[in-house]
CSV table of C-alpha atoms in Angstrom, one decimal:
chain,number,residue,atom,x,y,z
A,1,UNK,CA,-33.8,50.2,-39.8
A,2,UNK,CA,-32.9,47.8,-42.6
A,3,UNK,CA,-35.0,47.6,-45.8
A,4,UNK,CA,-35.0,44.4,-47.8
A,5,UNK,CA,-34.7,45.0,-51.6
A,6,UNK,CA,-34.5,42.7,-54.6
A,7,UNK,CA,-32.3,43.5,-57.6
A,8,UNK,CA,-33.2,41.8,-60.8
A,9,UNK,CA,-30.9,42.4,-63.7
A,10,UNK,CA,-27.8,41.3,-65.6
A,11,UNK,CA,-24.5,40.1,-64.1
A,12,UNK,CA,-22.5,42.8,-65.9
A,13,UNK,CA,-20.7,45.0,-63.3
A,14,UNK,CA,-22.7,43.3,-60.5
A,15,UNK,CA,-19.6,43.5,-58.3
A,16,UNK,CA,-20.1,47.3,-58.2
A,17,UNK,CA,-23.5,46.7,-56.6
A,18,UNK,CA,-22.0,44.3,-54.0
A,19,UNK,CA,-19.4,46.9,-53.1
A,20,UNK,CA,-22.0,49.6,-52.8
A,21,UNK,CA,-24.1,47.4,-50.5
A,22,UNK,CA,-21.1,46.8,-48.3
A,23,UNK,CA,-20.1,50.5,-48.3
A,24,UNK,CA,-23.6,51.6,-47.1
A,25,UNK,CA,-23.5,49.0,-44.4
A,26,UNK,CA,-25.9,46.5,-45.9
A,27,UNK,CA,-25.8,42.7,-46.6
A,28,UNK,CA,-26.5,40.4,-49.4
A,29,UNK,CA,-29.1,37.9,-48.2
A,30,UNK,CA,-29.3,35.8,-51.3
A,31,UNK,CA,-28.0,35.6,-54.9
A,32,UNK,CA,-29.7,33.5,-57.6
A,33,UNK,CA,-27.8,33.5,-60.8
A,34,UNK,CA,-29.4,32.2,-64.0
A,35,UNK,CA,-27.0,32.3,-66.9
A,36,UNK,CA,-26.4,36.1,-67.4
A,37,UNK,CA,-29.3,37.2,-65.2
A,38,UNK,CA,-29.0,37.5,-61.5
A,39,UNK,CA,-31.5,38.2,-58.6
A,40,UNK,CA,-29.9,39.6,-55.5
A,41,UNK,CA,-31.8,40.0,-52.3
A,42,UNK,CA,-30.2,42.5,-50.0
A,43,UNK,CA,-30.8,44.3,-46.7
A,44,UNK,CA,-29.7,47.9,-46.7
A,45,UNK,CA,-30.3,50.8,-44.3
A,46,UNK,CA,-33.6,52.5,-45.2
A,47,UNK,CA,-31.9,55.9,-45.8
A,48,UNK,CA,-29.6,54.4,-48.5
A,49,UNK,CA,-32.5,53.3,-50.7
A,50,UNK,CA,-31.9,56.2,-53.2
A,51,UNK,CA,-28.2,55.3,-53.7
A,52,UNK,CA,-29.1,51.6,-54.4
A,53,UNK,CA,-31.8,52.7,-56.8
A,54,UNK,CA,-29.4,55.0,-58.6
A,55,UNK,CA,-26.9,52.1,-59.0
A,56,UNK,CA,-29.6,49.8,-60.2
A,57,UNK,CA,-30.7,52.2,-62.9
A,58,UNK,CA,-27.0,52.6,-63.9
A,59,UNK,CA,-26.7,48.8,-64.2
A,60,UNK,CA,-30.0,48.5,-66.2
A,61,UNK,CA,-31.6,46.4,-63.5
A,62,UNK,CA,-34.9,46.5,-61.7
A,63,UNK,CA,-35.3,47.2,-58.0
A,64,UNK,CA,-38.3,46.0,-56.0
A,65,UNK,CA,-39.2,45.9,-52.4
A,66,UNK,CA,-39.7,42.5,-50.8
A,67,UNK,CA,-41.0,43.4,-47.4
A,68,UNK,CA,-41.1,39.8,-46.1
A,69,UNK,CA,-37.6,38.8,-47.1
A,70,UNK,CA,-35.5,37.6,-44.2
A,71,UNK,CA,-38.5,36.0,-42.5
A,72,UNK,CA,-39.8,32.5,-42.1
A,73,UNK,CA,-43.5,32.2,-41.8
A,74,UNK,CA,-45.6,29.1,-40.9
A,75,UNK,CA,-49.0,28.7,-42.7
A,76,UNK,CA,-51.0,26.4,-40.5
A,77,UNK,CA,-54.2,24.5,-41.5
A,78,UNK,CA,-56.2,22.4,-39.1
A,79,UNK,CA,-55.3,19.3,-41.1
A,80,UNK,CA,-53.5,18.4,-44.3
A,81,UNK,CA,-56.7,16.9,-45.7
A,82,UNK,CA,-58.3,18.0,-49.0
A,83,UNK,CA,-60.7,20.2,-47.0
A,84,UNK,CA,-57.9,22.7,-46.5
A,85,UNK,CA,-55.3,21.7,-49.0
A,86,UNK,CA,-54.1,22.8,-51.5
A,87,UNK,CA,-56.5,25.7,-51.5
A,88,UNK,CA,-56.5,28.2,-49.9
A,89,UNK,CA,-53.6,27.3,-47.7
A,90,UNK,CA,-51.0,26.9,-50.5
A,91,UNK,CA,-52.3,30.0,-52.3
A,92,UNK,CA,-51.7,32.1,-49.2
A,93,UNK,CA,-48.2,30.5,-48.7
A,94,UNK,CA,-47.4,31.3,-52.4
A,95,UNK,CA,-48.5,34.9,-52.0
A,96,UNK,CA,-46.2,35.3,-49.0
A,97,UNK,CA,-43.3,33.7,-51.0
A,98,UNK,CA,-43.8,36.2,-53.7
A,99,UNK,CA,-43.1,38.9,-51.1
A,100,UNK,CA,-39.8,37.3,-50.1
A,101,UNK,CA,-40.8,35.1,-47.1
A,102,UNK,CA,-39.7,31.5,-46.7
A,103,UNK,CA,-42.9,29.7,-45.9
A,104,UNK,CA,-43.7,26.4,-44.4
A,105,UNK,CA,-47.1,24.8,-44.8
A,106,UNK,CA,-48.2,22.8,-41.8
A,107,UNK,CA,-51.2,20.7,-40.9
A,108,UNK,CA,-52.1,19.8,-37.3
A,109,UNK,CA,-52.4,16.2,-36.3
A,110,UNK,CA,-55.6,16.7,-34.4
A,111,UNK,CA,-56.8,20.0,-35.6
A,112,UNK,CA,-59.9,18.8,-37.4
A,113,UNK,CA,-63.4,19.1,-36.0
A,114,UNK,CA,-65.1,21.6,-33.7
A,115,UNK,CA,-64.9,20.7,-30.0
A,116,UNK,CA,-62.3,18.0,-30.6
A,117,UNK,CA,-59.7,20.2,-32.4
A,118,UNK,CA,-56.5,20.8,-30.6
A,119,UNK,CA,-52.8,21.7,-31.1
A,120,UNK,CA,-50.2,19.4,-29.6
A,121,UNK,CA,-47.4,20.8,-27.4
A,122,UNK,CA,-44.8,19.7,-30.0
A,123,UNK,CA,-46.7,21.5,-32.7
A,124,UNK,CA,-46.9,24.6,-30.6
A,125,UNK,CA,-43.2,24.5,-30.0
A,126,UNK,CA,-42.6,24.0,-33.7
A,127,UNK,CA,-44.8,26.9,-34.8
A,128,UNK,CA,-43.2,29.2,-32.2
A,129,UNK,CA,-39.8,28.8,-34.0
A,130,UNK,CA,-41.1,30.9,-36.9
A,131,UNK,CA,-41.4,34.7,-37.1
A,132,UNK,CA,-45.2,34.6,-37.5
A,133,UNK,CA,-47.9,32.2,-38.2
A,134,UNK,CA,-51.0,32.3,-40.5
A,135,UNK,CA,-53.9,30.1,-39.4
A,136,UNK,CA,-56.2,29.2,-42.2
A,137,UNK,CA,-59.6,28.4,-40.8
A,138,UNK,CA,-63.0,27.5,-42.3
A,139,UNK,CA,-66.6,28.6,-42.7
A,140,UNK,CA,-68.4,28.5,-39.4
A,141,UNK,CA,-68.4,31.6,-37.3
A,142,UNK,CA,-69.4,29.7,-34.1
A,143,UNK,CA,-66.6,27.2,-34.7
A,144,UNK,CA,-63.9,29.8,-35.2
A,145,UNK,CA,-64.9,32.1,-32.3
A,146,UNK,CA,-65.7,29.4,-29.7
A,147,UNK,CA,-63.5,26.5,-30.6
A,148,UNK,CA,-60.6,27.3,-32.9
A,149,UNK,CA,-59.1,30.1,-30.9
A,150,UNK,CA,-57.5,27.5,-28.6
A,151,UNK,CA,-55.2,26.5,-31.5
A,152,UNK,CA,-53.4,29.8,-31.5
A,153,UNK,CA,-54.2,31.9,-28.4
A,154,UNK,CA,-51.3,30.7,-26.4
A,155,UNK,CA,-48.7,31.1,-29.1
A,156,UNK,CA,-45.9,33.5,-28.3
A,157,UNK,CA,-45.4,34.7,-31.9
A,158,UNK,CA,-47.7,37.0,-33.9
A,159,UNK,CA,-50.6,35.2,-35.5
A,160,UNK,CA,-52.9,36.2,-38.4
A,161,UNK,CA,-56.1,34.3,-39.0
A,162,UNK,CA,-57.6,33.9,-42.4
A,163,UNK,CA,-61.2,32.6,-42.3
A,164,UNK,CA,-64.5,32.8,-44.1
A,165,UNK,CA,-67.1,34.6,-41.9
A,166,UNK,CA,-66.8,38.1,-40.6
A,167,UNK,CA,-65.3,37.8,-37.1
A,168,UNK,CA,-63.8,40.3,-34.8
A,169,UNK,CA,-61.9,40.3,-31.5
A,170,UNK,CA,-60.0,37.1,-32.0
A,171,UNK,CA,-56.9,36.7,-29.7
A,172,UNK,CA,-54.5,37.4,-32.6
A,173,UNK,CA,-52.7,40.2,-34.3
A,174,UNK,CA,-54.7,40.3,-37.5
A,175,UNK,CA,-57.9,38.7,-39.0
A,176,UNK,CA,-58.6,38.5,-42.7
A,177,UNK,CA,-62.2,37.4,-43.4
A,178,UNK,CA,-64.0,36.3,-46.6
A,179,UNK,CA,-61.8,33.5,-47.7
A,180,UNK,CA,-63.2,30.2,-46.2
A,181,UNK,CA,-63.0,26.9,-47.9
A,182,UNK,CA,-61.9,26.7,-51.5
A,183,UNK,CA,-61.9,23.8,-54.0
A,184,UNK,CA,-60.0,25.7,-56.7
A,185,UNK,CA,-57.1,28.1,-57.0
A,186,UNK,CA,-57.8,31.7,-55.9
A,187,UNK,CA,-57.5,33.4,-59.3
A,188,UNK,CA,-60.5,35.6,-59.5
A,189,UNK,CA,-60.1,39.4,-59.0
A,190,UNK,CA,-61.8,39.4,-55.6
A,191,UNK,CA,-59.8,36.4,-54.5
A,192,UNK,CA,-56.5,38.0,-55.5
A,193,UNK,CA,-57.5,41.1,-53.5
A,194,UNK,CA,-58.1,38.8,-50.5
A,195,UNK,CA,-54.7,37.3,-50.9
A,196,UNK,CA,-53.2,40.8,-51.0
A,197,UNK,CA,-55.1,41.7,-47.9
A,198,UNK,CA,-53.7,38.7,-46.2
A,199,UNK,CA,-50.1,39.5,-47.2
A,200,UNK,CA,-50.6,43.1,-46.1
A,201,UNK,CA,-51.8,42.0,-42.7
A,202,UNK,CA,-48.6,39.8,-42.4
A,203,UNK,CA,-46.4,42.7,-43.7
A,204,UNK,CA,-47.9,44.9,-40.9
A,205,UNK,CA,-47.2,42.3,-38.3
A,206,UNK,CA,-43.6,41.8,-39.5
A,207,UNK,CA,-43.1,45.6,-39.7
A,208,UNK,CA,-44.2,46.0,-36.1
A,209,UNK,CA,-42.0,43.2,-34.9
A,210,UNK,CA,-39.0,44.8,-36.8
A,211,UNK,CA,-39.8,48.1,-35.1
A,212,UNK,CA,-39.9,46.4,-31.8
A,213,UNK,CA,-36.5,44.8,-32.4
A,214,UNK,CA,-35.1,48.1,-33.4
A,215,UNK,CA,-35.8,49.6,-30.0
A,216,UNK,CA,-33.1,47.3,-28.6
A,217,UNK,CA,-31.2,46.2,-31.7
A,218,UNK,CA,-29.7,42.8,-32.1
A,219,UNK,CA,-25.9,42.5,-31.4
A,220,UNK,CA,-25.4,41.4,-35.0
A,221,UNK,CA,-27.7,41.3,-37.9
A,222,UNK,CA,-28.7,37.7,-38.9
A,223,UNK,CA,-27.5,38.3,-42.5
A,224,UNK,CA,-24.0,38.9,-41.2
A,225,UNK,CA,-24.0,35.6,-39.4
A,226,UNK,CA,-25.4,34.0,-42.6
A,227,UNK,CA,-22.4,35.2,-44.6
A,228,UNK,CA,-20.0,33.6,-42.1
A,229,UNK,CA,-22.0,30.4,-42.0
A,230,UNK,CA,-22.1,30.1,-45.8
A,231,UNK,CA,-18.3,29.6,-45.6
A,232,UNK,CA,-18.7,26.4,-43.5
A,233,UNK,CA,-18.1,23.1,-45.3
A,234,UNK,CA,-21.3,21.4,-44.0
A,235,UNK,CA,-23.4,24.3,-45.2
A,236,UNK,CA,-21.7,24.2,-48.7
A,237,UNK,CA,-22.4,20.5,-48.9
A,238,UNK,CA,-26.0,20.7,-47.5
A,239,UNK,CA,-28.5,19.6,-50.2
A,240,UNK,CA,-31.6,20.9,-48.4
A,241,UNK,CA,-33.1,23.9,-50.1
A,242,UNK,CA,-32.0,27.2,-48.4
A,243,UNK,CA,-29.7,25.6,-45.8
A,244,UNK,CA,-29.5,28.9,-43.9
A,245,UNK,CA,-32.8,30.7,-43.4
A,246,UNK,CA,-33.0,34.2,-41.9
A,247,UNK,CA,-35.4,35.0,-39.1
A,248,UNK,CA,-36.1,38.5,-37.7
A,249,UNK,CA,-34.0,37.7,-34.6
A,250,UNK,CA,-31.8,34.9,-35.7
A,251,UNK,CA,-31.4,32.0,-38.1
A,252,UNK,CA,-32.3,28.4,-38.8
A,253,UNK,CA,-29.3,26.4,-40.0
A,254,UNK,CA,-30.3,23.1,-41.6
A,255,UNK,CA,-27.4,20.9,-40.4
A,256,UNK,CA,-27.4,18.4,-37.4
A,257,UNK,CA,-27.2,20.1,-34.0
A,258,UNK,CA,-25.1,17.6,-32.1
A,259,UNK,CA,-22.5,17.4,-34.8
A,260,UNK,CA,-22.0,21.1,-35.5
A,261,UNK,CA,-23.2,23.1,-32.4
A,262,UNK,CA,-19.6,23.7,-31.2
A,263,UNK,CA,-18.3,24.7,-34.6
A,264,UNK,CA,-21.1,27.3,-34.9
A,265,UNK,CA,-20.7,28.5,-31.3
A,266,UNK,CA,-17.0,29.1,-31.9
A,267,UNK,CA,-17.5,31.5,-34.9
A,268,UNK,CA,-16.1,34.9,-34.0
A,269,UNK,CA,-18.3,37.9,-34.3
A,270,UNK,CA,-17.0,41.4,-33.3
A,271,UNK,CA,-14.6,40.0,-30.7
A,272,UNK,CA,-17.1,37.6,-29.2
A,273,UNK,CA,-17.9,33.9,-29.7
A,274,UNK,CA,-21.2,33.4,-31.5
A,275,UNK,CA,-22.2,31.1,-28.6
A,276,UNK,CA,-21.9,34.0,-26.2
A,277,UNK,CA,-23.9,36.5,-28.2
A,278,UNK,CA,-26.6,34.1,-29.3
A,279,UNK,CA,-28.6,31.2,-28.0
A,280,UNK,CA,-27.9,28.1,-30.0
A,281,UNK,CA,-30.4,25.3,-29.7
A,282,UNK,CA,-31.8,22.3,-31.5
A,283,UNK,CA,-34.8,22.9,-33.6
A,284,UNK,CA,-38.0,20.9,-33.2
A,285,UNK,CA,-37.7,20.4,-37.0
A,286,UNK,CA,-35.3,17.5,-37.2
A,287,UNK,CA,-31.7,18.0,-38.1
A,288,UNK,CA,-31.7,21.8,-37.8
A,289,UNK,CA,-30.1,24.4,-35.5
A,290,UNK,CA,-31.9,27.5,-34.2
A,291,UNK,CA,-29.8,30.6,-33.5
A,292,UNK,CA,-31.5,33.4,-31.5
A,293,UNK,CA,-29.3,36.5,-31.4
A,294,UNK,CA,-29.1,38.4,-28.2
A,295,UNK,CA,-29.7,42.2,-28.2
A,296,UNK,CA,-26.8,44.7,-27.9
A,297,UNK,CA,-27.9,45.6,-24.4
A,298,UNK,CA,-28.0,42.0,-23.2
A,299,UNK,CA,-24.5,41.4,-24.6
A,300,UNK,CA,-23.2,44.6,-23.0
A,301,UNK,CA,-24.7,43.7,-19.7
A,302,UNK,CA,-23.1,40.2,-19.8
A,303,UNK,CA,-19.8,41.8,-20.7
A,304,UNK,CA,-20.0,44.2,-17.8
A,305,UNK,CA,-20.9,41.4,-15.4
A,306,UNK,CA,-18.0,39.2,-16.6
A,307,UNK,CA,-15.4,42.0,-16.4
A,308,UNK,CA,-16.5,43.0,-12.9
A,309,UNK,CA,-16.3,39.4,-11.6
B,1,UNK,CA,-78.0,26.9,-41.6
B,2,UNK,CA,-77.9,28.5,-38.2
B,3,UNK,CA,-78.3,32.3,-37.8
B,4,UNK,CA,-75.2,34.3,-38.5
B,5,UNK,CA,-73.7,31.6,-40.7
B,6,UNK,CA,-74.6,33.1,-44.0
B,7,UNK,CA,-71.1,32.8,-45.3
B,8,UNK,CA,-70.9,29.1,-44.5
B,9,UNK,CA,-74.3,28.6,-46.3
B,10,UNK,CA,-73.1,30.3,-49.5
B,11,UNK,CA,-69.7,28.8,-49.4
B,12,UNK,CA,-70.9,25.2,-49.0
B,13,UNK,CA,-73.3,25.7,-51.8
B,14,UNK,CA,-70.5,26.9,-54.0
B,15,UNK,CA,-67.9,24.3,-53.1
B,16,UNK,CA,-70.4,21.4,-53.5
B,17,UNK,CA,-71.4,22.6,-57.0
B,18,UNK,CA,-67.7,23.0,-57.9
B,19,UNK,CA,-66.9,19.6,-56.6
B,20,UNK,CA,-69.6,18.0,-58.6
B,21,UNK,CA,-68.3,19.9,-61.6
B,22,UNK,CA,-64.7,18.7,-61.0
B,23,UNK,CA,-65.9,15.1,-60.8
B,24,UNK,CA,-68.0,15.5,-64.0
B,25,UNK,CA,-71.3,14.6,-62.3
B,26,UNK,CA,-73.1,17.9,-62.1
B,27,UNK,CA,-75.9,16.6,-64.3
B,28,UNK,CA,-76.2,13.4,-62.2
B,29,UNK,CA,-77.5,15.5,-59.3
B,30,UNK,CA,-81.1,16.8,-59.8
B,31,UNK,CA,-81.1,18.8,-56.5
B,32,UNK,CA,-79.4,18.9,-53.2
B,33,UNK,CA,-79.9,20.2,-49.7
B,34,UNK,CA,-77.1,21.1,-47.2
B,35,UNK,CA,-78.3,21.6,-43.6
B,36,UNK,CA,-76.3,22.3,-40.6
B,37,UNK,CA,-77.1,23.1,-37.0
B,38,UNK,CA,-73.8,24.2,-35.7
B,39,UNK,CA,-74.8,24.6,-32.0
B,40,UNK,CA,-76.0,21.0,-31.8
B,41,UNK,CA,-73.9,20.1,-33.9
B,42,UNK,CA,-74.9,18.1,-37.0
B,43,UNK,CA,-74.4,18.4,-40.7
B,44,UNK,CA,-76.6,16.9,-43.4
B,45,UNK,CA,-76.1,16.6,-47.1
B,46,UNK,CA,-79.0,15.2,-49.1
B,47,UNK,CA,-79.1,14.8,-52.8
B,48,UNK,CA,-81.4,13.6,-55.5
B,49,UNK,CA,-79.7,11.5,-58.0
B,50,UNK,CA,-80.3,11.6,-61.7
B,51,UNK,CA,-80.5,8.5,-63.8
B,52,UNK,CA,-77.3,6.8,-64.7
B,53,UNK,CA,-76.8,5.3,-68.1
B,54,UNK,CA,-78.7,2.0,-68.5
B,55,UNK,CA,-76.9,-1.2,-67.8
B,56,UNK,CA,-75.2,-3.0,-70.7
B,57,UNK,CA,-74.1,-6.6,-71.4
B,58,UNK,CA,-70.4,-7.2,-71.9
B,59,UNK,CA,-71.2,-8.7,-75.3
B,60,UNK,CA,-72.7,-5.4,-76.4
B,61,UNK,CA,-69.6,-3.4,-75.8
B,62,UNK,CA,-66.9,-5.9,-76.6
B,63,UNK,CA,-66.2,-9.0,-78.7
B,64,UNK,CA,-65.8,-12.0,-76.4
B,65,UNK,CA,-64.1,-15.2,-77.7
B,66,UNK,CA,-62.7,-18.4,-76.2
B,67,UNK,CA,-59.0,-18.8,-76.5
B,68,UNK,CA,-56.4,-21.4,-75.4
B,69,UNK,CA,-55.6,-19.4,-72.2
B,70,UNK,CA,-59.2,-18.7,-71.3
B,71,UNK,CA,-61.2,-15.7,-72.7
B,72,UNK,CA,-60.1,-13.1,-75.1
B,73,UNK,CA,-62.0,-9.8,-75.0
B,74,UNK,CA,-61.7,-7.1,-77.6
B,75,UNK,CA,-63.3,-3.8,-76.6
B,76,UNK,CA,-65.4,-2.1,-79.2
B,77,UNK,CA,-66.9,0.7,-77.1
B,78,UNK,CA,-64.0,2.2,-75.0
B,79,UNK,CA,-66.3,4.4,-72.9
B,80,UNK,CA,-67.2,1.3,-70.9
B,81,UNK,CA,-63.6,0.0,-70.6
B,82,UNK,CA,-63.0,1.3,-67.0
B,83,UNK,CA,-66.3,-0.3,-65.8
B,84,UNK,CA,-65.5,-3.5,-67.6
B,85,UNK,CA,-62.0,-3.8,-66.0
B,86,UNK,CA,-63.4,-3.1,-62.5
B,87,UNK,CA,-66.1,-5.7,-63.0
B,88,UNK,CA,-63.6,-8.3,-64.2
B,89,UNK,CA,-61.2,-7.6,-61.4
B,90,UNK,CA,-64.1,-8.1,-58.9
B,91,UNK,CA,-65.2,-11.4,-60.4
B,92,UNK,CA,-61.9,-13.0,-61.5
B,93,UNK,CA,-59.2,-11.1,-59.5
B,94,UNK,CA,-56.4,-9.1,-60.8
B,95,UNK,CA,-54.1,-12.1,-61.2
B,96,UNK,CA,-56.3,-13.7,-63.8
B,97,UNK,CA,-57.2,-10.6,-65.7
B,98,UNK,CA,-54.5,-9.1,-68.0
B,99,UNK,CA,-54.9,-6.1,-70.1
B,100,UNK,CA,-52.6,-6.7,-73.1
B,101,UNK,CA,-53.3,-3.5,-75.0
B,102,UNK,CA,-55.8,-0.6,-74.8
B,103,UNK,CA,-58.5,-2.7,-76.4
B,104,UNK,CA,-57.5,-6.3,-75.5
B,105,UNK,CA,-58.1,-8.2,-72.3
B,106,UNK,CA,-57.4,-11.8,-71.5
B,107,UNK,CA,-59.0,-13.7,-68.6
B,108,UNK,CA,-57.2,-17.0,-67.7
B,109,UNK,CA,-59.3,-20.1,-66.9
B,110,UNK,CA,-62.7,-18.6,-67.9
B,111,UNK,CA,-65.3,-19.3,-70.5
B,112,UNK,CA,-66.7,-16.8,-73.0
B,113,UNK,CA,-70.3,-18.1,-72.3
B,114,UNK,CA,-69.9,-17.0,-68.6
B,115,UNK,CA,-68.4,-13.6,-69.5
B,116,UNK,CA,-70.5,-12.4,-72.3
B,117,UNK,CA,-73.9,-12.1,-70.4
B,118,UNK,CA,-72.4,-10.3,-67.5
B,119,UNK,CA,-73.9,-6.8,-67.0
B,120,UNK,CA,-72.0,-3.5,-66.3
B,121,UNK,CA,-74.0,-1.3,-64.0
B,122,UNK,CA,-73.1,2.4,-64.2
B,123,UNK,CA,-75.3,3.2,-61.3
B,124,UNK,CA,-72.8,1.8,-58.8
B,125,UNK,CA,-70.0,3.9,-60.4
B,126,UNK,CA,-72.2,7.0,-60.1
B,127,UNK,CA,-72.9,6.3,-56.5
B,128,UNK,CA,-69.2,6.0,-55.7
B,129,UNK,CA,-68.5,9.4,-57.4
B,130,UNK,CA,-71.4,11.0,-55.5
B,131,UNK,CA,-70.1,9.7,-52.2
B,132,UNK,CA,-66.7,11.0,-53.1
B,133,UNK,CA,-68.2,14.4,-53.7
B,134,UNK,CA,-70.0,14.3,-50.4
B,135,UNK,CA,-66.8,13.3,-48.4
B,136,UNK,CA,-64.9,16.1,-50.0
B,137,UNK,CA,-67.4,18.7,-48.8
B,138,UNK,CA,-68.5,17.2,-45.5
B,139,UNK,CA,-66.8,18.7,-42.4
B,140,UNK,CA,-63.7,16.7,-41.7
B,141,UNK,CA,-64.2,16.3,-38.0
B,142,UNK,CA,-67.7,15.0,-38.2
B,143,UNK,CA,-66.7,11.4,-38.2
B,144,UNK,CA,-69.9,9.8,-36.7
B,145,UNK,CA,-72.0,9.4,-39.8
B,146,UNK,CA,-75.3,7.7,-40.8
B,147,UNK,CA,-76.4,7.1,-44.3
B,148,UNK,CA,-79.9,6.8,-45.8
B,149,UNK,CA,-79.6,5.7,-49.4
B,150,UNK,CA,-82.2,4.5,-51.8
B,151,UNK,CA,-82.5,4.4,-55.6
B,152,UNK,CA,-83.4,8.1,-55.9
B,153,UNK,CA,-82.0,10.0,-52.9
B,154,UNK,CA,-78.8,9.8,-50.9
B,155,UNK,CA,-78.6,11.5,-47.4
B,156,UNK,CA,-75.7,11.6,-45.1
B,157,UNK,CA,-75.9,13.0,-41.6
B,158,UNK,CA,-72.8,13.4,-39.5
B,159,UNK,CA,-71.7,14.8,-36.1
B,160,UNK,CA,-68.7,15.1,-34.0
B,161,UNK,CA,-69.7,12.9,-31.0
B,162,UNK,CA,-72.8,10.8,-30.3
B,163,UNK,CA,-75.5,10.7,-32.9
B,164,UNK,CA,-78.9,11.7,-31.5
B,165,UNK,CA,-82.2,10.2,-32.6
B,166,UNK,CA,-83.7,13.6,-33.2
B,167,UNK,CA,-80.9,14.3,-35.8
B,168,UNK,CA,-81.6,11.0,-37.5
B,169,UNK,CA,-85.3,11.9,-37.6
B,170,UNK,CA,-84.4,15.3,-39.1
B,171,UNK,CA,-82.2,13.5,-41.7
B,172,UNK,CA,-85.1,11.2,-42.6
B,173,UNK,CA,-87.4,14.3,-43.1
B,174,UNK,CA,-84.7,16.0,-45.2
B,175,UNK,CA,-84.4,12.7,-47.2
B,176,UNK,CA,-88.1,12.8,-48.0
B,177,UNK,CA,-88.1,16.5,-48.7
B,178,UNK,CA,-85.3,16.1,-51.2
B,179,UNK,CA,-87.2,13.3,-52.9
B,180,UNK,CA,-90.2,15.6,-53.4
B,181,UNK,CA,-88.3,18.5,-54.7
B,182,UNK,CA,-88.7,19.3,-58.3
B,183,UNK,CA,-85.5,19.1,-60.4
B,184,UNK,CA,-83.5,22.4,-60.5
């Protein structure tokens, strides 16, 4: 299984690190260069951790684990009103970003209230494009247990709920209680611990999803496709932040679907067209393309069928 | 608060106090009650207001003179400047009131004898801030609201659907209760 690590150090002899990553079968996910300093996010096989650590020490850098790198997580609040924003919703999103995730903060159009709160079909589709979702709910136990579960119970992605009162048995993968509504930044010790608890819950969810994917591995790792996509002209010219975002089982590419779907589908990966080993569709988030990579067994099965026919 | 909603009770108390602090009006509230019956559901915030600063004539906080354009005002007590500007905009409209510098305001086509005796009432300003604090804390979905406001106490009751007479009656009782409470 791949482990995502972050190297923070100088640019001197950094090519040696890139070569080592390639030699051990890993990928560079992101490079951020600031003058003579560089931050490299990489995915390497777990068993090669020691080798990378040794090289990092040799280069005088610092290696840290970013367990959520390579994931895109939606942090959903019932509305974008000041009752939920910016605290604690943005505090939770920031905590997840520190662990390497790309986060999107979202407010529902009709999520406010008790009996009247609802999630629209469009919103559900949009949330389901992410690797996991965190729902940030409020103070009332009765409201959360009896009315707010309908916001997330039908979602097909893992969900963690962060709320105020102690609640159990919600139809989701993780519940973090004791947060509730906030009107100022979560900066006290007990609040920081709560943020850590929330990120640990998400880490666990992501770890489980990665383990599930490893049972039937993807035909190609998303980071490998990213390195090919990064060479495309529209990606180089794209001004949107992080034009290619990694998901656990694919990627989001922030260029128009109609214009570039064929170019992307024609990229060659291990003797196949990308369009044959992945599902390429238009994202609900305007002007983006979603790529869902098929598993190795799916691709092999399709190859067998096509050769026999 | 309803049974089992201890967290909500503590949290609403904290966030209301913090909101008052953020708006700089903590001392303007002598006491408050937050009541919620989540299974009905309704939500009540009732607060007892402190005294605002006493009203002041414009001539006491600024020098008011006639000028060829209209009236020339030179502010001498800047603390009242926002209230003065708001009042002038209300009376003469934004087109006629021009703030030339931090301390100088010109009103076109007006007379100093009309402007000087006008009063600035900080009570209205305080009520606006208190209402702002209440809306920040009040549950967002409880859009059906009823206000009971007098000189001393302000009570807002809100619900999600139809307001019931019994809840209004409760709000009136809470209103009286808040009035009788000794200052914290």
